[in-house]
């Protein structure tokens, strides 16, 4: 069974550099690249997958407290 393909966008070490010539980066390996870091790793490591992949923590959606539906609990405003 083949190992799942690594997606750098889901890695905690991936970052966008905002540099036009080197837009992708890997904090753990300490480089910036024109290509997604996994492609750079495969190219330089004889098609080996990245061994430093660490999945990002799941974000929780912000939940607003429910709006009061009954105004009888509050005194009237004068």
PDB file of N, CA, C and O in Angstrom:
ATOM      1  N   UNK A   1       0.848  -1.177   0.000  1.00  0.00           N
ATOM      2  CA  UNK A   1       0.000   0.000   0.000  1.00  0.00           C
ATOM      3  C   UNK A   1       0.894   1.240   0.000  1.00  0.00           C
ATOM      4  O   UNK A   1       1.823   1.357   0.784  1.00  0.00           O
ATOM      5  N   UNK A   2       0.615   2.196  -0.861  1.00  0.00           N
ATOM      6  CA  UNK A   2       1.423   3.403  -0.990  1.00  0.00           C
ATOM      7  C   UNK A   2       1.145   4.367   0.161  1.00  0.00           C
ATOM      8  O   UNK A   2       0.025   4.464   0.652  1.00  0.00           O
ATOM      9  N   UNK A   3       2.174   5.076   0.575  1.00  0.00           N
ATOM     10  CA  UNK A   3       2.019   6.081   1.626  1.00  0.00           C
ATOM     11  C   UNK A   3       1.232   7.263   1.076  1.00  0.00           C
ATOM     12  O   UNK A   3       1.314   7.567  -0.114  1.00  0.00           O
ATOM     13  N   UNK A   4       0.461   7.950   1.923  1.00  0.00           N
ATOM     14  CA  UNK A   4      -0.294   9.105   1.430  1.00  0.00           C
ATOM     15  C   UNK A   4       0.650  10.211   0.972  1.00  0.00           C
ATOM     16  O   UNK A   4       1.729  10.399   1.523  1.00  0.00           O
ATOM     17  N   UNK A   5       0.242  10.927  -0.059  1.00  0.00           N
ATOM     18  CA  UNK A   5       1.065  12.017  -0.593  1.00  0.00           C
ATOM     19  C   UNK A   5       1.056  13.185   0.390  1.00  0.00           C
ATOM     20  O   UNK A   5       0.033  13.503   0.982  1.00  0.00           O
ATOM     21  N   UNK A   6       2.187  13.821   0.535  1.00  0.00           N
ATOM     22  CA  UNK A   6       2.323  14.926   1.471  1.00  0.00           C
ATOM     23  C   UNK A   6       1.845  16.208   0.805  1.00  0.00           C
ATOM     24  O   UNK A   6       2.197  16.504  -0.335  1.00  0.00           O
ATOM     25  N   UNK A   7       1.054  16.984   1.528  1.00  0.00           N
ATOM     26  CA  UNK A   7       0.565  18.276   1.063  1.00  0.00           C
ATOM     27  C   UNK A   7       1.171  19.344   1.978  1.00  0.00           C
ATOM     28  O   UNK A   7       0.791  19.460   3.143  1.00  0.00           O
ATOM     29  N   UNK A   8       2.118  20.098   1.472  1.00  0.00           N
ATOM     30  CA  UNK A   8       2.808  21.104   2.279  1.00  0.00           C
ATOM     31  C   UNK A   8       1.845  22.134   2.869  1.00  0.00           C
ATOM     32  O   UNK A   8       2.106  22.672   3.942  1.00  0.00           O
ATOM     33  N   UNK A   9       0.746  22.407   2.189  1.00  0.00           N
ATOM     34  CA  UNK A   9      -0.204  23.392   2.704  1.00  0.00           C
ATOM     35  C   UNK A   9      -0.841  22.926   4.009  1.00  0.00           C
ATOM     36  O   UNK A   9      -1.372  23.732   4.759  1.00  0.00           O
ATOM     37  N   UNK A  10      -0.762  21.650   4.305  1.00  0.00           N
ATOM     38  CA  UNK A  10      -1.307  21.105   5.547  1.00  0.00           C
ATOM     39  C   UNK A  10      -0.232  20.870   6.606  1.00  0.00           C
ATOM     40  O   UNK A  10      -0.497  20.323   7.655  1.00  0.00           O
ATOM     41  N   UNK A  11       1.000  21.301   6.314  1.00  0.00           N
ATOM     42  CA  UNK A  11       2.126  21.107   7.227  1.00  0.00           C
ATOM     43  C   UNK A  11       2.326  22.345   8.098  1.00  0.00           C
ATOM     44  O   UNK A  11       2.243  23.478   7.618  1.00  0.00           O
ATOM     45  N   UNK A  12       2.623  22.140   9.373  1.00  0.00           N
ATOM     46  CA  UNK A  12       2.853  23.241  10.300  1.00  0.00           C
ATOM     47  C   UNK A  12       4.111  24.028   9.960  1.00  0.00           C
ATOM     48  O   UNK A  12       4.244  25.191  10.354  1.00  0.00           O
ATOM     49  N   UNK A  13       5.048  23.452   9.236  1.00  0.00           N
ATOM     50  CA  UNK A  13       6.306  24.109   8.915  1.00  0.00           C
ATOM     51  C   UNK A  13       6.261  24.938   7.629  1.00  0.00           C
ATOM     52  O   UNK A  13       7.157  25.732   7.379  1.00  0.00           O
ATOM     53  N   UNK A  14       5.228  24.762   6.820  1.00  0.00           N
ATOM     54  CA  UNK A  14       5.106  25.481   5.551  1.00  0.00           C
ATOM     55  C   UNK A  14       4.717  26.938   5.807  1.00  0.00           C
ATOM     56  O   UNK A  14       3.934  27.237   6.698  1.00  0.00           O
ATOM     57  N   UNK A  15       5.269  27.850   5.010  1.00  0.00           N
ATOM     58  CA  UNK A  15       4.844  29.234   5.083  1.00  0.00           C
ATOM     59  C   UNK A  15       4.970  29.894   3.711  1.00  0.00           C
ATOM     60  O   UNK A  15       5.729  29.445   2.859  1.00  0.00           O
ATOM     61  N   UNK A  16       4.201  30.962   3.525  1.00  0.00           N
ATOM     62  CA  UNK A  16       4.251  31.753   2.306  1.00  0.00           C
ATOM     63  C   UNK A  16       5.199  32.908   2.580  1.00  0.00           C
ATOM     64  O   UNK A  16       5.036  33.636   3.563  1.00  0.00           O
ATOM     65  N   UNK A  17       6.207  33.098   1.727  1.00  0.00           N
ATOM     66  CA  UNK A  17       7.222  34.112   1.961  1.00  0.00           C
ATOM     67  C   UNK A  17       6.824  35.487   1.447  1.00  0.00           C
ATOM     68  O   UNK A  17       7.361  36.480   1.892  1.00  0.00           O
ATOM     69  N   UNK A  18       5.934  35.547   0.479  1.00  0.00           N
ATOM     70  CA  UNK A  18       5.507  36.766  -0.194  1.00  0.00           C
ATOM     71  C   UNK A  18       6.640  37.383  -1.027  1.00  0.00           C
ATOM     72  O   UNK A  18       6.571  38.523  -1.427  1.00  0.00           O
ATOM     73  N   UNK A  19       7.699  36.613  -1.244  1.00  0.00           N
ATOM     74  CA  UNK A  19       8.759  37.042  -2.154  1.00  0.00           C
ATOM     75  C   UNK A  19       8.430  36.473  -3.533  1.00  0.00           C
ATOM     76  O   UNK A  19       8.285  35.261  -3.677  1.00  0.00           O
ATOM     77  N   UNK A  20       8.311  37.320  -4.554  1.00  0.00           N
ATOM     78  CA  UNK A  20       7.914  36.839  -5.876  1.00  0.00           C
ATOM     79  C   UNK A  20       8.818  35.730  -6.433  1.00  0.00           C
ATOM     80  O   UNK A  20       8.333  34.809  -7.075  1.00  0.00           O
ATOM     81  N   UNK A  21      10.100  35.800  -6.184  1.00  0.00           N
ATOM     82  CA  UNK A  21      11.013  34.799  -6.748  1.00  0.00           C
ATOM     83  C   UNK A  21      11.009  33.494  -5.951  1.00  0.00           C
ATOM     84  O   UNK A  21      11.304  32.437  -6.507  1.00  0.00           O
ATOM     85  N   UNK A  22      10.735  33.555  -4.652  1.00  0.00           N
ATOM     86  CA  UNK A  22      10.739  32.363  -3.789  1.00  0.00           C
ATOM     87  C   UNK A  22       9.503  32.396  -2.887  1.00  0.00           C
ATOM     88  O   UNK A  22       9.593  32.705  -1.696  1.00  0.00           O
ATOM     89  N   UNK A  23       8.345  32.061  -3.429  1.00  0.00           N
ATOM     90  CA  UNK A  23       7.095  32.222  -2.676  1.00  0.00           C
ATOM     91  C   UNK A  23       6.804  31.159  -1.614  1.00  0.00           C
ATOM     92  O   UNK A  23       5.953  31.365  -0.770  1.00  0.00           O
ATOM     93  N   UNK A  24       7.501  30.034  -1.635  1.00  0.00           N
ATOM     94  CA  UNK A  24       7.207  28.944  -0.703  1.00  0.00           C
ATOM     95  C   UNK A  24       8.387  28.730   0.237  1.00  0.00           C
ATOM     96  O   UNK A  24       9.540  28.860  -0.160  1.00  0.00           O
ATOM     97  N   UNK A  25       8.073  28.353   1.486  1.00  0.00           N
ATOM     98  CA  UNK A  25       9.161  28.115   2.428  1.00  0.00           C
ATOM     99  C   UNK A  25       8.864  26.990   3.393  1.00  0.00           C
ATOM    100  O   UNK A  25       7.716  26.620   3.618  1.00  0.00           O
ATOM    101  N   UNK A  26       9.923  26.457   3.982  1.00  0.00           N
ATOM    102  CA  UNK A  26       9.814  25.422   5.012  1.00  0.00           C
ATOM    103  C   UNK A  26      10.637  25.890   6.209  1.00  0.00           C
ATOM    104  O   UNK A  26      11.857  26.022   6.114  1.00  0.00           O
ATOM    105  N   UNK A  27       9.969  26.165   7.316  1.00  0.00           N
ATOM    106  CA  UNK A  27      10.668  26.623   8.512  1.00  0.00           C
ATOM    107  C   UNK A  27      11.586  25.545   9.073  1.00  0.00           C
ATOM    108  O   UNK A  27      12.672  25.832   9.551  1.00  0.00           O
ATOM    109  N   UNK A  28      11.135  24.319   9.055  1.00  0.00           N
ATOM    110  CA  UNK A  28      11.905  23.223   9.658  1.00  0.00           C
ATOM    111  C   UNK A  28      13.207  22.957   8.901  1.00  0.00           C
ATOM    112  O   UNK A  28      14.239  22.730   9.509  1.00  0.00           O
ATOM    113  N   UNK A  29      13.152  23.005   7.586  1.00  0.00           N
ATOM    114  CA  UNK A  29      14.356  22.765   6.793  1.00  0.00           C
ATOM    115  C   UNK A  29      15.125  24.052   6.508  1.00  0.00           C
ATOM    116  O   UNK A  29      16.255  24.002   6.047  1.00  0.00           O
ATOM    117  N   UNK A  30      14.487  25.194   6.768  1.00  0.00           N
ATOM    118  CA  UNK A  30      15.156  26.471   6.638  1.00  0.00           C
ATOM    119  C   UNK A  30      15.458  26.915   5.223  1.00  0.00           C
ATOM    120  O   UNK A  30      16.548  27.407   4.954  1.00  0.00           O
ATOM    121  N   UNK A  31      14.506  26.751   4.310  1.00  0.00           N
ATOM    122  CA  UNK A  31      14.742  27.237   2.953  1.00  0.00           C
ATOM    123  C   UNK A  31      13.489  27.839   2.351  1.00  0.00           C
ATOM    124  O   UNK A  31      12.388  27.609   2.818  1.00  0.00           O
ATOM    125  N   UNK A  32      13.719  28.638   1.305  1.00  0.00           N
ATOM    126  CA  UNK A  32      12.653  29.215   0.485  1.00  0.00           C
ATOM    127  C   UNK A  32      12.855  28.680  -0.920  1.00  0.00           C
ATOM    128  O   UNK A  32      13.985  28.398  -1.317  1.00  0.00           O
ATOM    129  N   UNK A  33      11.765  28.543  -1.669  1.00  0.00           N
ATOM    130  CA  UNK A  33      11.864  27.921  -2.975  1.00  0.00           C
ATOM    131  C   UNK A  33      10.820  28.477  -3.931  1.00  0.00           C
ATOM    132  O   UNK A  33       9.801  29.017  -3.510  1.00  0.00           O
ATOM    133  N   UNK A  34      11.091  28.285  -5.213  1.00  0.00           N
ATOM    134  CA  UNK A  34      10.090  28.607  -6.231  1.00  0.00           C
ATOM    135  C   UNK A  34       9.015  27.537  -6.267  1.00  0.00           C
ATOM    136  O   UNK A  34       7.897  27.787  -6.673  1.00  0.00           O
ATOM    137  N   UNK A  35       9.376  26.325  -5.869  1.00  0.00           N
ATOM    138  CA  UNK A  35       8.446  25.190  -5.884  1.00  0.00           C
ATOM    139  C   UNK A  35       7.914  24.945  -4.472  1.00  0.00           C
ATOM    140  O   UNK A  35       8.510  25.380  -3.492  1.00  0.00           O
ATOM    141  N   UNK A  36       6.819  24.201  -4.405  1.00  0.00           N
ATOM    142  CA  UNK A  36       6.324  23.740  -3.112  1.00  0.00           C
ATOM    143  C   UNK A  36       7.454  22.928  -2.481  1.00  0.00           C
ATOM    144  O   UNK A  36       8.114  22.148  -3.171  1.00  0.00           O
ATOM    145  N   UNK A  37       7.702  23.064  -1.172  1.00  0.00           N
ATOM    146  CA  UNK A  37       8.840  22.380  -0.547  1.00  0.00           C
ATOM    147  C   UNK A  37       8.918  20.871  -0.792  1.00  0.00           C
ATOM    148  O   UNK A  37      10.014  20.342  -0.988  1.00  0.00           O
ATOM    149  N   UNK A  38       7.803  20.175  -0.854  1.00  0.00           N
ATOM    150  CA  UNK A  38       7.867  18.721  -1.068  1.00  0.00           C
ATOM    151  C   UNK A  38       8.471  18.402  -2.433  1.00  0.00           C
ATOM    152  O   UNK A  38       9.195  17.417  -2.586  1.00  0.00           O
ATOM    153  N   UNK A  39       8.201  19.240  -3.428  1.00  0.00           N
ATOM    154  CA  UNK A  39       8.794  19.017  -4.749  1.00  0.00           C
ATOM    155  C   UNK A  39      10.303  19.223  -4.702  1.00  0.00           C
ATOM    156  O   UNK A  39      11.055  18.485  -5.336  1.00  0.00           O
ATOM    157  N   UNK A  40      10.740  20.204  -3.950  1.00  0.00           N
ATOM    158  CA  UNK A  40      12.175  20.448  -3.779  1.00  0.00           C
ATOM    159  C   UNK A  40      12.830  19.266  -3.050  1.00  0.00           C
ATOM    160  O   UNK A  40      13.919  18.819  -3.414  1.00  0.00           O
ATOM    161  N   UNK A  41      12.154  18.742  -2.042  1.00  0.00           N
ATOM    162  CA  UNK A  41      12.677  17.589  -1.298  1.00  0.00           C
ATOM    163  C   UNK A  41      12.776  16.375  -2.215  1.00  0.00           C
ATOM    164  O   UNK A  41      13.801  15.695  -2.245  1.00  0.00           O
ATOM    165  N   UNK A  42      11.749  16.096  -2.973  1.00  0.00           N
ATOM    166  CA  UNK A  42      11.769  14.948  -3.891  1.00  0.00           C
ATOM    167  C   UNK A  42      12.881  15.089  -4.927  1.00  0.00           C
ATOM    168  O   UNK A  42      13.547  14.117  -5.276  1.00  0.00           O
ATOM    169  N   UNK A  43      13.083  16.307  -5.419  1.00  0.00           N
ATOM    170  CA  UNK A  43      14.100  16.554  -6.435  1.00  0.00           C
ATOM    171  C   UNK A  43      15.508  16.338  -5.873  1.00  0.00           C
ATOM    172  O   UNK A  43      16.361  15.743  -6.524  1.00  0.00           O
ATOM    173  N   UNK A  44      15.754  16.778  -4.661  1.00  0.00           N
ATOM    174  CA  UNK A  44      17.104  16.688  -4.098  1.00  0.00           C
ATOM    175  C   UNK A  44      17.374  15.400  -3.339  1.00  0.00           C
ATOM    176  O   UNK A  44      18.527  15.027  -3.146  1.00  0.00           O
ATOM    177  N   UNK A  45      16.326  14.707  -2.911  1.00  0.00           N
ATOM    178  CA  UNK A  45      16.493  13.498  -2.096  1.00  0.00           C
ATOM    179  C   UNK A  45      16.111  12.227  -2.849  1.00  0.00           C
ATOM    180  O   UNK A  45      15.605  11.278  -2.263  1.00  0.00           O
ATOM    181  N   UNK A  46      16.326  12.195  -4.125  1.00  0.00           N
ATOM    182  CA  UNK A  46      16.076  11.001  -4.956  1.00  0.00           C
ATOM    183  C   UNK A  46      14.660  10.466  -4.797  1.00  0.00           C
ATOM    184  O   UNK A  46      14.449   9.300  -4.488  1.00  0.00           O
ATOM    185  N   UNK A  47      13.699  11.351  -4.954  1.00  0.00           N
ATOM    186  CA  UNK A  47      12.267  11.013  -4.911  1.00  0.00           C
ATOM    187  C   UNK A  47      11.774  10.547  -3.549  1.00  0.00           C
ATOM    188  O   UNK A  47      10.712   9.953  -3.429  1.00  0.00           O
ATOM    189  N   UNK A  48      12.526  10.799  -2.503  1.00  0.00           N
ATOM    190  CA  UNK A  48      12.098  10.423  -1.147  1.00  0.00           C
ATOM    191  C   UNK A  48      11.092  11.441  -0.629  1.00  0.00           C
ATOM    192  O   UNK A  48      11.195  12.634  -0.912  1.00  0.00           O
ATOM    193  N   UNK A  49      10.118  10.973   0.144  1.00  0.00           N
ATOM    194  CA  UNK A  49       9.121  11.858   0.734  1.00  0.00           C
ATOM    195  C   UNK A  49       9.727  12.614   1.918  1.00  0.00           C
ATOM    196  O   UNK A  49      10.729  12.200   2.493  1.00  0.00           O
ATOM    197  N   UNK A  50       9.123  13.709   2.298  1.00  0.00           N
ATOM    198  CA  UNK A  50       9.584  14.526   3.418  1.00  0.00           C
ATOM    199  C   UNK A  50       9.381  13.761   4.728  1.00  0.00           C
ATOM    200  O   UNK A  50       8.301  13.236   5.000  1.00  0.00           O
ATOM    201  N   UNK A  51      10.420  13.697   5.544  1.00  0.00           N
ATOM    202  CA  UNK A  51      10.348  12.999   6.829  1.00  0.00           C
ATOM    203  C   UNK A  51      10.029  13.947   7.976  1.00  0.00           C
ATOM    204  O   UNK A  51       9.880  13.506   9.121  1.00  0.00           O
ATOM    205  N   UNK A  52       9.912  15.230   7.685  1.00  0.00           N
ATOM    206  CA  UNK A  52       9.673  16.224   8.729  1.00  0.00           C
ATOM    207  C   UNK A  52       8.255  16.788   8.710  1.00  0.00           C
ATOM    208  O   UNK A  52       7.956  17.734   9.428  1.00  0.00           O
ATOM    209  N   UNK A  53       7.369  16.184   7.912  1.00  0.00           N
ATOM    210  CA  UNK A  53       5.984  16.656   7.829  1.00  0.00           C
ATOM    211  C   UNK A  53       5.324  16.546   9.201  1.00  0.00           C
ATOM    212  O   UNK A  53       5.434  15.547   9.896  1.00  0.00           O
ATOM    213  N   UNK A  54       4.643  17.634   9.589  1.00  0.00           N
ATOM    214  CA  UNK A  54       3.889  17.658  10.852  1.00  0.00           C
ATOM    215  C   UNK A  54       2.571  18.364  10.564  1.00  0.00           C
ATOM    216  O   UNK A  54       2.562  19.547  10.224  1.00  0.00           O
ATOM    217  N   UNK A  55       1.476  17.637  10.683  1.00  0.00           N
ATOM    218  CA  UNK A  55       0.162  18.189  10.341  1.00  0.00           C
ATOM    219  C   UNK A  55      -0.176  19.375  11.233  1.00  0.00           C
ATOM    220  O   UNK A  55       0.125  19.379  12.428  1.00  0.00           O
ATOM    221  N   UNK A  56      -0.793  20.396  10.630  1.00  0.00           N
ATOM    222  CA  UNK A  56      -1.238  21.561  11.391  1.00  0.00           C
ATOM    223  C   UNK A  56      -2.321  21.145  12.373  1.00  0.00           C
ATOM    224  O   UNK A  56      -3.106  20.239  12.109  1.00  0.00           O
ATOM    225  N   UNK A  57      -2.386  21.859  13.480  1.00  0.00           N
ATOM    226  CA  UNK A  57      -3.458  21.632  14.448  1.00  0.00           C
ATOM    227  C   UNK A  57      -4.771  22.094  13.824  1.00  0.00           C
ATOM    228  O   UNK A  57      -4.796  23.065  13.062  1.00  0.00           O
ATOM    229  N   UNK A  58      -5.828  21.406  14.150  1.00  0.00           N
ATOM    230  CA  UNK A  58      -7.137  21.764  13.609  1.00  0.00           C
ATOM    231  C   UNK A  58      -7.611  23.069  14.228  1.00  0.00           C
ATOM    232  O   UNK A  58      -7.490  23.285  15.423  1.00  0.00           O
ATOM    233  N   UNK A  59      -8.132  23.949  13.398  1.00  0.00           N
ATOM    234  CA  UNK A  59      -8.711  25.194  13.886  1.00  0.00           C
ATOM    235  C   UNK A  59     -10.159  24.943  14.270  1.00  0.00           C
ATOM    236  O   UNK A  59     -10.873  24.209  13.602  1.00  0.00           O
ATOM    237  N   UNK A  60     -10.588  25.621  15.312  1.00  0.00           N
ATOM    238  CA  UNK A  60     -11.985  25.550  15.703  1.00  0.00           C
ATOM    239  C   UNK A  60     -12.663  26.837  15.264  1.00  0.00           C
ATOM    240  O   UNK A  60     -12.134  27.924  15.478  1.00  0.00           O
ATOM    241  N   UNK A  61     -13.802  26.677  14.665  1.00  0.00           N
ATOM    242  CA  UNK A  61     -14.542  27.846  14.206  1.00  0.00           C
ATOM    243  C   UNK A  61     -15.011  28.652  15.408  1.00  0.00           C
ATOM    244  O   UNK A  61     -15.395  28.099  16.442  1.00  0.00           O
ATOM    245  N   UNK A  62     -14.950  29.956  15.296  1.00  0.00           N
ATOM    246  CA  UNK A  62     -15.410  30.825  16.371  1.00  0.00           C
ATOM    247  C   UNK A  62     -16.927  30.721  16.456  1.00  0.00           C
ATOM    248  O   UNK A  62     -17.628  30.898  15.466  1.00  0.00           O
ATOM    249  N   UNK A  63     -17.425  30.476  17.650  1.00  0.00           N
ATOM    250  CA  UNK A  63     -18.859  30.351  17.855  1.00  0.00           C
ATOM    251  C   UNK A  63     -19.319  31.528  18.703  1.00  0.00           C
ATOM    252  O   UNK A  63     -18.834  31.728  19.815  1.00  0.00           O
ATOM    253  N   UNK A  64     -20.231  32.309  18.175  1.00  0.00           N
ATOM    254  CA  UNK A  64     -20.764  33.451  18.907  1.00  0.00           C
ATOM    255  C   UNK A  64     -21.781  32.970  19.925  1.00  0.00           C
ATOM    256  O   UNK A  64     -22.502  32.000  19.688  1.00  0.00           O
ATOM    257  N   UNK A  65     -21.854  33.653  21.063  1.00  0.00           N
ATOM    258  CA  UNK A  65     -22.895  33.269  22.028  1.00  0.00           C
ATOM    259  C   UNK A  65     -24.266  33.565  21.434  1.00  0.00           C
ATOM    260  O   UNK A  65     -24.411  34.500  20.644  1.00  0.00           O
ATOM    261  N   UNK A  66     -25.262  32.791  21.790  1.00  0.00           N
ATOM    262  CA  UNK A  66     -26.591  33.019  21.218  1.00  0.00           C
ATOM    263  C   UNK A  66     -27.147  34.374  21.648  1.00  0.00           C
ATOM    264  O   UNK A  66     -26.919  34.828  22.765  1.00  0.00           O
ATOM    265  N   UNK A  67     -27.864  35.020  20.748  1.00  0.00           N
ATOM    266  CA  UNK A  67     -28.491  36.305  21.052  1.00  0.00           C
ATOM    267  C   UNK A  67     -29.694  36.065  21.953  1.00  0.00           C
ATOM    268  O   UNK A  67     -30.393  35.059  21.817  1.00  0.00           O
ATOM    269  N   UNK A  68     -29.923  36.956  22.898  1.00  0.00           N
ATOM    270  CA  UNK A  68     -31.103  36.765  23.758  1.00  0.00           C
ATOM    271  C   UNK A  68     -32.371  36.863  22.921  1.00  0.00           C
ATOM    272  O   UNK A  68     -32.533  37.789  22.123  1.00  0.00           O
ATOM    273  N   UNK A  69     -33.238  35.910  23.099  1.00  0.00           N
ATOM    274  CA  UNK A  69     -34.457  35.880  22.290  1.00  0.00           C
ATOM    275  C   UNK A  69     -35.639  36.490  23.025  1.00  0.00           C
ATOM    276  O   UNK A  69     -36.624  36.858  22.422  1.00  0.00           O
ATOM    277  N   UNK A  70     -35.539  36.587  24.341  1.00  0.00           N
ATOM    278  CA  UNK A  70     -36.649  37.115  25.126  1.00  0.00           C
ATOM    279  C   UNK A  70     -36.165  38.360  25.863  1.00  0.00           C
ATOM    280  O   UNK A  70     -35.259  38.289  26.684  1.00  0.00           O
ATOM    281  N   UNK A  71     -36.785  39.501  25.620  1.00  0.00           N
ATOM    282  CA  UNK A  71     -36.359  40.741  26.254  1.00  0.00           C
ATOM    283  C   UNK A  71     -37.016  40.945  27.604  1.00  0.00           C
ATOM    284  O   UNK A  71     -36.725  41.903  28.298  1.00  0.00           O
ATOM    285  N   UNK A  72     -37.914  40.071  28.032  1.00  0.00           N
ATOM    286  CA  UNK A  72     -38.594  40.231  29.317  1.00  0.00           C
ATOM    287  C   UNK A  72     -37.639  40.017  30.495  1.00  0.00           C
ATOM    288  O   UNK A  72     -37.954  40.427  31.606  1.00  0.00           O
ATOM    289  N   UNK A  73     -36.511  39.425  30.285  1.00  0.00           N
ATOM    290  CA  UNK A  73     -35.547  39.218  31.353  1.00  0.00           C
ATOM    291  C   UNK A  73     -34.817  40.505  31.709  1.00  0.00           C
ATOM    292  O   UNK A  73     -34.249  40.629  32.786  1.00  0.00           O
ATOM    293  N   UNK A  74     -34.824  41.464  30.806  1.00  0.00           N
ATOM    294  CA  UNK A  74     -34.108  42.707  31.014  1.00  0.00           C
ATOM    295  C   UNK A  74     -35.097  43.812  31.392  1.00  0.00           C
ATOM    296  O   UNK A  74     -36.196  43.874  30.846  1.00  0.00           O
ATOM    297  N   UNK A  75     -34.693  44.712  32.315  1.00  0.00           N
ATOM    298  CA  UNK A  75     -35.614  45.804  32.660  1.00  0.00           C
ATOM    299  C   UNK A  75     -35.782  46.752  31.478  1.00  0.00           C
ATOM    300  O   UNK A  75     -34.883  46.861  30.642  1.00  0.00           O
ATOM    301  N   UNK A  76     -36.891  47.414  31.390  1.00  0.00           N
ATOM    302  CA  UNK A  76     -37.118  48.342  30.274  1.00  0.00           C
ATOM    303  C   UNK A  76     -36.147  49.520  30.350  1.00  0.00           C
ATOM    304  O   UNK A  76     -35.767  49.963  31.421  1.00  0.00           O
ATOM    305  N   UNK A  77     -35.747  49.989  29.195  1.00  0.00           N
ATOM    306  CA  UNK A  77     -34.846  51.120  29.107  1.00  0.00           C
ATOM    307  C   UNK A  77     -35.675  52.389  29.088  1.00  0.00           C
ATOM    308  O   UNK A  77     -36.627  52.504  28.336  1.00  0.00           O
ATOM    309  N   UNK A  78     -35.338  53.405  29.951  1.00  0.00           N
ATOM    310  CA  UNK A  78     -36.123  54.660  29.992  1.00  0.00           C
ATOM    311  C   UNK A  78     -35.360  55.785  29.440  1.00  0.00           C
ATOM    312  O   UNK A  78     -34.249  55.998  29.506  1.00  0.00           O
TER     313      UNK A  78
END
